[in-house]
Amino acid sequence: METENDKSSNKIQEQATTSTPSNPVQEDKKLGLNGRLAFAIAAAALGSSFQHGYNTGVVNAPQQLIEDWISNLKMNRTGQVTKQSEVTMIWSIAVSIFCVGGMIGGSLVGSIADRFGRKGGLLINNILVVLTVIFEGCAKTAKSYEMIIIGRFLIGINAGLNAGLAPMYLSEISPIHLRGAVGTVYQLVITMSILVSQILGLEQILGTAEQWPLLLCLTIVPAIFQVIALPFCPESPKYLLVTRGKDMEAQRALAWLRGTIEVHDEMEEMRTEYESVKLVPKVTLKELFVNSTLRIPLIIALMVMFAQQLSGINAVMFFSTKIFMMAQLDKNAAQNATLGVGAMNVLMTFISLILVERAGRKTLMLIGFSGMFIDTALLAICLAFAETSRAAAYFSIVLVIMFVVLFATGPGSIPWFLVSELFNQSARPAATSVAIAVNWTANFIVSIGFLPLQEALGAYVFIIFAALQAFFVFFIYKKVPETKNKTMEEISSMFRQISYQ
């Protein structure tokens, strides 16, 4: 075994010394971003993370319109005036069941990824988008708010699956030095799609009593794009080799993605991983928790997922329009300011895409959470005095924008792809399933618990988020490793060393 490795490493060394000087341009092309890789990234990310972001944000603008429709519909059914509390309950179920679907979808990621592949899973998942559009699009005509609830549940399952499958595919098709930047694309498309849903939901566009079903149905557009574009792209080379054992197919897929046949180094690295994976049985959920070399990265993955959702980002985004109205902005100006916050979120996520390969994952998360801790503590104080002090009200606006900026620098994007970096091919699907399910569970807890807490504590509800952020800063500083430019074997050996200490 030792001599075989020596031979293969000598062969790689010979190829490196002969091909690099003779054709440096081709070497750069092999390592960098090319047209085919960019096309595969767009096909995977646009069709998947768009569903996640769009369906998170699309229900905010037409909320009052749909609530009025539900109220009238229920009154026509019963012949009695509908209580507002009943309408609020139905609407809360319709909104929060999206997260319940996300939990279920997240927990299915591992089995779908192994059975159908990353690309295959993403394509099959679009069936749920079609079903969603049928239910949500026909709800008004059929006079059934239950159809909206079913549609929201189905698109939640779709988003939960996408949240695991897309970052996994993106991570596995990327060169090592671009892995973080490509992984950030998932969050970038989420922020863009939230902004698109906010713009389309304006009263001047589709936020009307007649047009809101169309607003919900536009989620079909990126699904159509993905179904057309993704079949032209190859399956993940790592999946083909390490999970399926198809060496030639994996090499062809990698050559297509890199735009060159000079992929020997990457193939050797994947073959090494394949040989090590063959020596151990397939990782089960039980083994993730029992095996210390897997349990340590699993705890880290779960904590960064909790950190992302319990940071308070959803609460701040939800509360932003109200904060702007506290600062004496009228309704239209407050909505425009909220759109500005969404645009800032997109811009800063794009900047983090550039920074993540320079500053590193751990550094960006520490900067983001530390800044958010200070920002959230100040926001709680300013909101307490916002109604009596104009200065405090205006400062609240600045703090909301700063919160979004800090979240987008790292905490918003890094957790999605960090899970794929922490585990080898055999453990990655199972670990991703657990991590994504936990992320959606935390999302559900915040969406259900924030309003009651806000009513009970007022502005001081943000003190809870500040305390959680302080804890996450400490955890990230102590426990989260830097994975920038590290191979899977280097990351795995690092956790083996920690578990033996």
Short mmCIF file of C-alpha atoms in Angstrom, two decimals, residues 136-475:
data_model
loop_
_atom_site.label_atom_id
_atom_site.label_comp_id
_atom_site.label_asym_id
_atom_site.label_seq_id
_atom_site.Cartn_x
_atom_site.Cartn_y
_atom_site.Cartn_z
CA GLU A 136 -51.61 28.04 -3.66
CA GLY A 137 -52.66 29.20 -7.12
CA CYS A 138 -56.06 27.54 -6.93
CA ALA A 139 -56.82 28.38 -3.27
CA LYS A 140 -58.69 31.61 -3.99
CA THR A 141 -60.76 30.11 -6.82
CA ALA A 142 -61.53 27.00 -4.75
CA LYS A 143 -62.38 29.19 -1.72
CA SER A 144 -60.06 27.16 0.52
CA TYR A 145 -57.45 28.67 2.84
CA GLU A 146 -56.52 25.06 3.73
CA MET A 147 -54.94 24.80 0.27
CA ILE A 148 -52.56 27.65 1.12
CA ILE A 149 -51.53 25.82 4.31
CA ILE A 150 -50.88 22.61 2.33
CA GLY A 151 -48.92 24.59 -0.28
CA ARG A 152 -46.79 26.26 2.40
CA PHE A 153 -46.08 22.87 3.97
CA LEU A 154 -45.00 21.36 0.63
CA ILE A 155 -42.73 24.28 -0.28
CA GLY A 156 -41.27 24.04 3.24
CA ILE A 157 -40.25 20.42 2.58
CA ASN A 158 -38.78 21.60 -0.75
CA ALA A 159 -36.81 24.39 0.97
CA GLY A 160 -35.54 22.03 3.69
CA LEU A 161 -34.24 19.58 1.08
CA ASN A 162 -32.70 22.40 -0.97
CA ALA A 163 -30.95 23.80 2.11
CA GLY A 164 -29.01 20.53 2.40
CA LEU A 165 -28.67 19.36 -1.20
CA ALA A 166 -27.62 22.64 -2.85
CA PRO A 167 -24.73 23.57 -0.47
CA MET A 168 -23.57 19.91 -0.62
CA TYR A 169 -23.51 19.98 -4.45
CA LEU A 170 -21.86 23.43 -4.56
CA SER A 171 -19.19 22.38 -2.05
CA GLU A 172 -18.39 19.15 -3.90
CA ILE A 173 -18.05 20.70 -7.38
CA SER A 174 -15.80 23.58 -6.20
CA PRO A 175 -11.99 23.72 -6.19
CA ILE A 176 -10.62 23.87 -2.61
CA HIS A 177 -9.60 27.54 -2.80
CA LEU A 178 -13.07 28.58 -4.08
CA ARG A 179 -15.13 26.32 -1.78
CA GLY A 180 -16.08 29.08 0.67
CA ALA A 181 -16.93 31.63 -2.01
CA VAL A 182 -19.08 29.15 -3.95
CA GLY A 183 -20.75 28.00 -0.71
CA THR A 184 -21.70 31.60 0.03
CA VAL A 185 -23.68 31.74 -3.25
CA TYR A 186 -26.53 29.82 -1.56
CA GLN A 187 -27.05 32.59 1.03
CA LEU A 188 -26.53 35.29 -1.60
CA VAL A 189 -29.44 33.93 -3.68
CA ILE A 190 -31.59 33.67 -0.50
CA THR A 191 -31.05 37.38 0.23
CA MET A 192 -31.72 38.30 -3.42
CA SER A 193 -34.94 36.29 -3.50
CA ILE A 194 -36.18 37.83 -0.23
CA LEU A 195 -35.61 41.27 -1.78
CA VAL A 196 -37.40 40.19 -5.00
CA SER A 197 -40.40 38.97 -2.95
CA GLN A 198 -40.51 42.29 -1.05
CA ILE A 199 -40.44 44.32 -4.29
CA LEU A 200 -43.05 42.17 -6.06
CA GLY A 201 -45.25 42.34 -2.95
CA LEU A 202 -45.53 46.13 -3.14
CA GLU A 203 -49.05 47.47 -3.69
CA GLN A 204 -47.99 49.02 -7.00
CA ILE A 205 -46.94 45.61 -8.38
CA LEU A 206 -48.59 42.37 -7.16
CA GLY A 207 -49.57 43.24 -3.59
CA THR A 208 -53.28 43.62 -4.41
CA ALA A 209 -56.45 41.69 -3.52
CA GLU A 210 -56.63 40.33 -7.10
CA GLN A 211 -52.94 39.59 -7.74
CA TRP A 212 -51.66 37.96 -4.52
CA PRO A 213 -52.25 34.36 -5.79
CA LEU A 214 -49.96 35.18 -8.75
CA LEU A 215 -47.39 36.55 -6.29
CA LEU A 216 -47.34 33.17 -4.50
CA CYS A 217 -47.18 31.25 -7.79
CA LEU A 218 -44.08 33.02 -9.16
CA THR A 219 -42.01 30.52 -7.16
CA ILE A 220 -42.39 28.24 -10.24
CA VAL A 221 -40.09 30.46 -12.38
CA PRO A 222 -36.70 29.46 -10.83
CA ALA A 223 -37.88 25.81 -10.71
CA ILE A 224 -38.44 25.90 -14.49
CA PHE A 225 -34.97 27.41 -14.94
CA GLN A 226 -33.37 24.65 -12.85
CA VAL A 227 -35.24 21.81 -14.62
CA ILE A 228 -33.99 23.17 -17.98
CA ALA A 229 -30.41 24.09 -16.95
CA LEU A 230 -29.27 21.49 -14.37
CA PRO A 231 -29.54 18.41 -16.66
CA PHE A 232 -26.71 19.93 -18.76
CA CYS A 233 -24.44 19.83 -15.68
CA PRO A 234 -22.72 16.70 -14.33
CA GLU A 235 -23.45 14.98 -11.03
CA SER A 236 -21.04 15.77 -8.16
CA PRO A 237 -17.71 14.04 -9.01
CA LYS A 238 -17.21 13.19 -5.32
CA TYR A 239 -20.60 11.50 -5.16
CA LEU A 240 -19.88 9.52 -8.34
CA LEU A 241 -16.50 8.28 -7.09
CA VAL A 242 -16.75 8.03 -3.30
CA THR A 243 -20.40 6.98 -2.96
CA ARG A 244 -20.98 5.14 -6.26
CA GLY A 245 -17.41 3.99 -7.03
CA LYS A 246 -17.62 5.22 -10.66
CA ASP A 247 -14.07 6.40 -11.34
CA MET A 248 -14.32 7.23 -15.06
CA GLU A 249 -17.66 9.02 -14.71
CA ALA A 250 -16.23 11.07 -11.82
CA GLN A 251 -13.18 12.00 -13.91
CA ARG A 252 -15.36 13.06 -16.86
CA ALA A 253 -17.57 15.15 -14.55
CA LEU A 254 -14.55 16.83 -12.97
CA ALA A 255 -12.96 17.53 -16.36
CA TRP A 256 -16.24 19.14 -17.53
CA LEU A 257 -16.43 21.34 -14.41
CA ARG A 258 -12.76 22.41 -14.58
CA GLY A 259 -12.80 22.98 -18.35
CA THR A 260 -9.64 20.87 -18.75
CA ILE A 261 -8.60 17.20 -18.73
CA GLU A 262 -5.72 18.05 -16.35
CA VAL A 263 -7.55 16.96 -13.18
CA HIS A 264 -5.10 14.34 -11.91
CA ASP A 265 -4.31 16.03 -8.59
CA GLU A 266 -7.98 16.39 -7.59
CA MET A 267 -8.79 12.85 -8.73
CA GLU A 268 -5.92 11.45 -6.64
CA GLU A 269 -7.19 13.33 -3.60
CA MET A 270 -10.72 11.95 -4.15
CA ARG A 271 -9.34 8.42 -4.68
CA THR A 272 -7.50 8.69 -1.36
CA GLU A 273 -10.77 9.66 0.30
CA TYR A 274 -12.53 6.79 -1.51
CA GLU A 275 -9.96 4.28 -0.22
CA SER A 276 -10.34 5.54 3.36
CA VAL A 277 -14.16 5.50 3.12
CA LYS A 278 -14.08 1.85 1.89
CA LEU A 279 -12.31 0.83 5.09
CA VAL A 280 -15.13 2.04 7.34
CA PRO A 281 -18.83 1.14 7.21
CA LYS A 282 -21.44 3.68 6.05
CA VAL A 283 -22.00 6.28 8.76
CA THR A 284 -25.38 6.05 10.46
CA LEU A 285 -27.16 8.65 12.59
CA LYS A 286 -26.28 6.65 15.71
CA GLU A 287 -22.59 6.64 14.82
CA LEU A 288 -22.59 10.43 14.40
CA PHE A 289 -23.36 10.71 18.11
CA VAL A 290 -21.34 7.70 19.35
CA ASN A 291 -18.07 8.10 17.42
CA SER A 292 -16.04 10.92 19.03
CA THR A 293 -14.25 11.84 15.76
CA LEU A 294 -17.71 12.49 14.24
CA ARG A 295 -19.46 13.78 17.37
CA ILE A 296 -17.10 16.76 17.76
CA PRO A 297 -17.69 18.18 14.23
CA LEU A 298 -21.42 17.37 14.60
CA ILE A 299 -21.68 19.47 17.79
CA ILE A 300 -19.86 22.31 15.99
CA ALA A 301 -22.18 22.03 12.96
CA LEU A 302 -25.31 22.06 15.15
CA MET A 303 -24.09 25.00 17.22
CA VAL A 304 -23.36 27.19 14.18
CA MET A 305 -26.84 26.35 12.84
CA PHE A 306 -28.40 27.33 16.18
CA ALA A 307 -26.22 30.46 16.21
CA GLN A 308 -27.46 31.55 12.78
CA GLN A 309 -31.17 31.32 13.65
CA LEU A 310 -31.02 32.34 17.34
CA SER A 311 -28.95 35.41 16.47
CA GLY A 312 -32.24 37.29 16.09
CA ILE A 313 -31.97 38.02 12.35
CA ASN A 314 -35.55 36.94 11.64
CA ALA A 315 -36.81 39.00 14.58
CA VAL A 316 -34.93 42.10 13.40
CA MET A 317 -36.11 41.67 9.79
CA PHE A 318 -39.69 41.14 11.00
CA PHE A 319 -39.48 44.11 13.36
CA SER A 320 -37.73 46.44 10.90
CA THR A 321 -40.85 48.11 9.42
CA LYS A 322 -42.23 48.73 12.92
CA ILE A 323 -38.91 50.21 14.06
CA PHE A 324 -38.89 52.56 11.07
CA MET A 325 -42.47 53.63 11.87
CA MET A 326 -41.40 54.32 15.48
CA ALA A 327 -38.85 56.71 14.00
CA GLN A 328 -41.79 58.76 12.63
CA LEU A 329 -41.54 57.40 9.07
CA ASP A 330 -44.92 56.96 7.38
CA LYS A 331 -46.02 53.51 6.15
CA ASN A 332 -44.66 53.89 2.59
CA ALA A 333 -41.35 55.34 3.78
CA ALA A 334 -41.02 52.51 6.34
CA GLN A 335 -41.64 49.89 3.62
CA ASN A 336 -39.05 51.55 1.38
CA ALA A 337 -36.57 51.59 4.26
CA THR A 338 -37.22 47.85 4.74
CA LEU A 339 -36.45 47.33 1.04
CA GLY A 340 -33.22 49.26 1.63
CA VAL A 341 -32.32 46.86 4.44
CA GLY A 342 -32.98 43.92 2.07
CA ALA A 343 -30.75 45.50 -0.59
CA MET A 344 -27.99 46.04 2.00
CA ASN A 345 -28.30 42.35 2.96
CA VAL A 346 -27.70 41.35 -0.68
CA LEU A 347 -24.73 43.72 -1.05
CA MET A 348 -22.99 42.58 2.14
CA THR A 349 -23.54 38.87 1.35
CA PHE A 350 -21.88 39.50 -2.02
CA ILE A 351 -18.95 41.17 -0.24
CA SER A 352 -18.68 38.21 2.17
CA LEU A 353 -18.41 35.95 -0.91
CA ILE A 354 -15.14 37.76 -1.70
CA LEU A 355 -13.92 37.98 1.91
CA VAL A 356 -14.55 34.36 2.95
CA GLU A 357 -11.52 33.00 1.06
CA ARG A 358 -9.27 35.80 2.33
CA ALA A 359 -10.27 36.31 5.96
CA GLY A 360 -11.43 32.72 6.60
CA ARG A 361 -14.61 31.22 8.03
CA LYS A 362 -13.85 31.50 11.75
CA THR A 363 -12.67 35.13 11.53
CA LEU A 364 -15.78 36.30 9.66
CA MET A 365 -18.12 34.51 12.08
CA LEU A 366 -16.34 36.01 15.10
CA ILE A 367 -16.49 39.52 13.60
CA GLY A 368 -20.17 39.06 12.69
CA PHE A 369 -21.40 37.69 16.04
CA SER A 370 -19.25 40.04 18.17
CA GLY A 371 -20.54 43.06 16.27
CA MET A 372 -24.13 41.77 16.47
CA PHE A 373 -23.82 41.36 20.25
CA ILE A 374 -22.87 45.05 20.71
CA ASP A 375 -25.43 46.16 18.10
CA THR A 376 -28.31 44.16 19.65
CA ALA A 377 -27.60 45.42 23.17
CA LEU A 378 -27.65 49.03 21.92
CA LEU A 379 -30.81 48.34 19.87
CA ALA A 380 -32.67 47.12 22.98
CA ILE A 381 -31.73 50.34 24.82
CA CYS A 382 -32.62 52.63 21.88
CA LEU A 383 -35.97 50.94 21.26
CA ALA A 384 -36.89 51.42 24.93
CA PHE A 385 -36.60 55.20 24.42
CA ALA A 386 -37.66 55.37 20.73
CA GLU A 387 -41.17 56.67 21.40
CA THR A 388 -39.97 59.56 23.59
CA SER A 389 -36.64 60.38 21.95
CA ARG A 390 -36.30 61.22 18.25
CA ALA A 391 -32.51 60.65 18.45
CA ALA A 392 -33.02 57.14 19.88
CA ALA A 393 -35.56 56.38 17.13
CA TYR A 394 -33.18 57.41 14.35
CA PHE A 395 -30.28 55.58 15.98
CA SER A 396 -32.49 52.45 15.99
CA ILE A 397 -32.70 52.65 12.19
CA VAL A 398 -28.89 52.79 11.94
CA LEU A 399 -28.57 49.81 14.33
CA VAL A 400 -31.05 47.71 12.31
CA ILE A 401 -29.04 48.36 9.12
CA MET A 402 -25.76 47.60 10.96
CA PHE A 403 -27.23 44.36 12.34
CA VAL A 404 -28.03 43.16 8.81
CA VAL A 405 -24.54 44.19 7.59
CA LEU A 406 -22.85 42.23 10.40
CA PHE A 407 -25.08 39.17 9.90
CA ALA A 408 -24.33 39.11 6.17
CA THR A 409 -20.53 39.26 6.66
CA GLY A 410 -20.38 35.66 7.88
CA PRO A 411 -23.13 34.32 10.20
CA GLY A 412 -25.66 34.37 7.34
CA SER A 413 -23.72 32.35 4.76
CA ILE A 414 -20.97 30.29 6.42
CA PRO A 415 -23.11 27.78 8.42
CA TRP A 416 -24.75 26.50 5.20
CA PHE A 417 -21.51 25.21 3.67
CA LEU A 418 -19.39 24.71 6.82
CA VAL A 419 -21.27 21.44 7.52
CA SER A 420 -20.13 20.05 4.14
CA GLU A 421 -16.53 21.02 4.96
CA LEU A 422 -16.46 19.39 8.41
CA PHE A 423 -17.39 15.85 7.27
CA ASN A 424 -16.02 13.37 4.76
CA GLN A 425 -18.15 11.84 2.01
CA SER A 426 -19.48 8.91 4.05
CA ALA A 427 -20.68 11.07 6.96
CA ARG A 428 -21.71 14.21 5.04
CA PRO A 429 -25.31 13.27 4.06
CA ALA A 430 -26.30 12.10 7.57
CA ALA A 431 -24.61 15.07 9.26
CA THR A 432 -26.22 17.51 6.81
CA SER A 433 -29.66 16.01 7.53
CA VAL A 434 -29.28 16.58 11.27
CA ALA A 435 -27.81 20.09 10.88
CA ILE A 436 -30.49 21.32 8.43
CA ALA A 437 -33.30 19.87 10.57
CA VAL A 438 -31.85 21.70 13.60
CA ASN A 439 -31.59 24.95 11.63
CA TRP A 440 -35.28 24.79 10.64
CA THR A 441 -36.28 23.81 14.19
CA ALA A 442 -34.49 26.89 15.55
CA ASN A 443 -36.15 28.99 12.83
CA PHE A 444 -39.55 27.62 13.91
CA ILE A 445 -38.83 28.39 17.60
CA VAL A 446 -37.96 32.02 16.78
CA SER A 447 -40.96 32.50 14.45
CA ILE A 448 -43.41 31.07 17.03
CA GLY A 449 -41.82 32.53 20.16
CA PHE A 450 -40.77 36.03 19.13
CA LEU A 451 -44.17 37.78 19.10
CA PRO A 452 -45.32 36.49 22.54
CA LEU A 453 -41.92 37.41 24.02
CA GLN A 454 -42.01 40.82 22.37
CA GLU A 455 -45.48 41.48 23.80
CA ALA A 456 -44.30 40.44 27.27
CA LEU A 457 -40.89 42.15 27.29
CA GLY A 458 -41.23 44.91 24.68
CA ALA A 459 -37.90 46.15 23.30
CA TYR A 460 -36.01 44.23 25.99
CA VAL A 461 -36.68 41.00 24.06
CA PHE A 462 -33.47 41.83 22.19
CA ILE A 463 -31.47 41.38 25.41
CA ILE A 464 -32.19 37.63 25.08
CA PHE A 465 -30.66 37.64 21.59
CA ALA A 466 -27.65 39.65 22.83
CA ALA A 467 -27.00 37.07 25.57
CA LEU A 468 -27.23 34.22 23.04
CA GLN A 469 -24.84 36.01 20.68
CA ALA A 470 -22.28 36.46 23.50
CA PHE A 471 -22.42 32.70 24.16
CA PHE A 472 -21.98 31.89 20.44
CA VAL A 473 -18.95 34.22 20.19
CA PHE A 474 -17.32 32.29 23.06
CA PHE A 475 -18.17 28.90 21.50
#
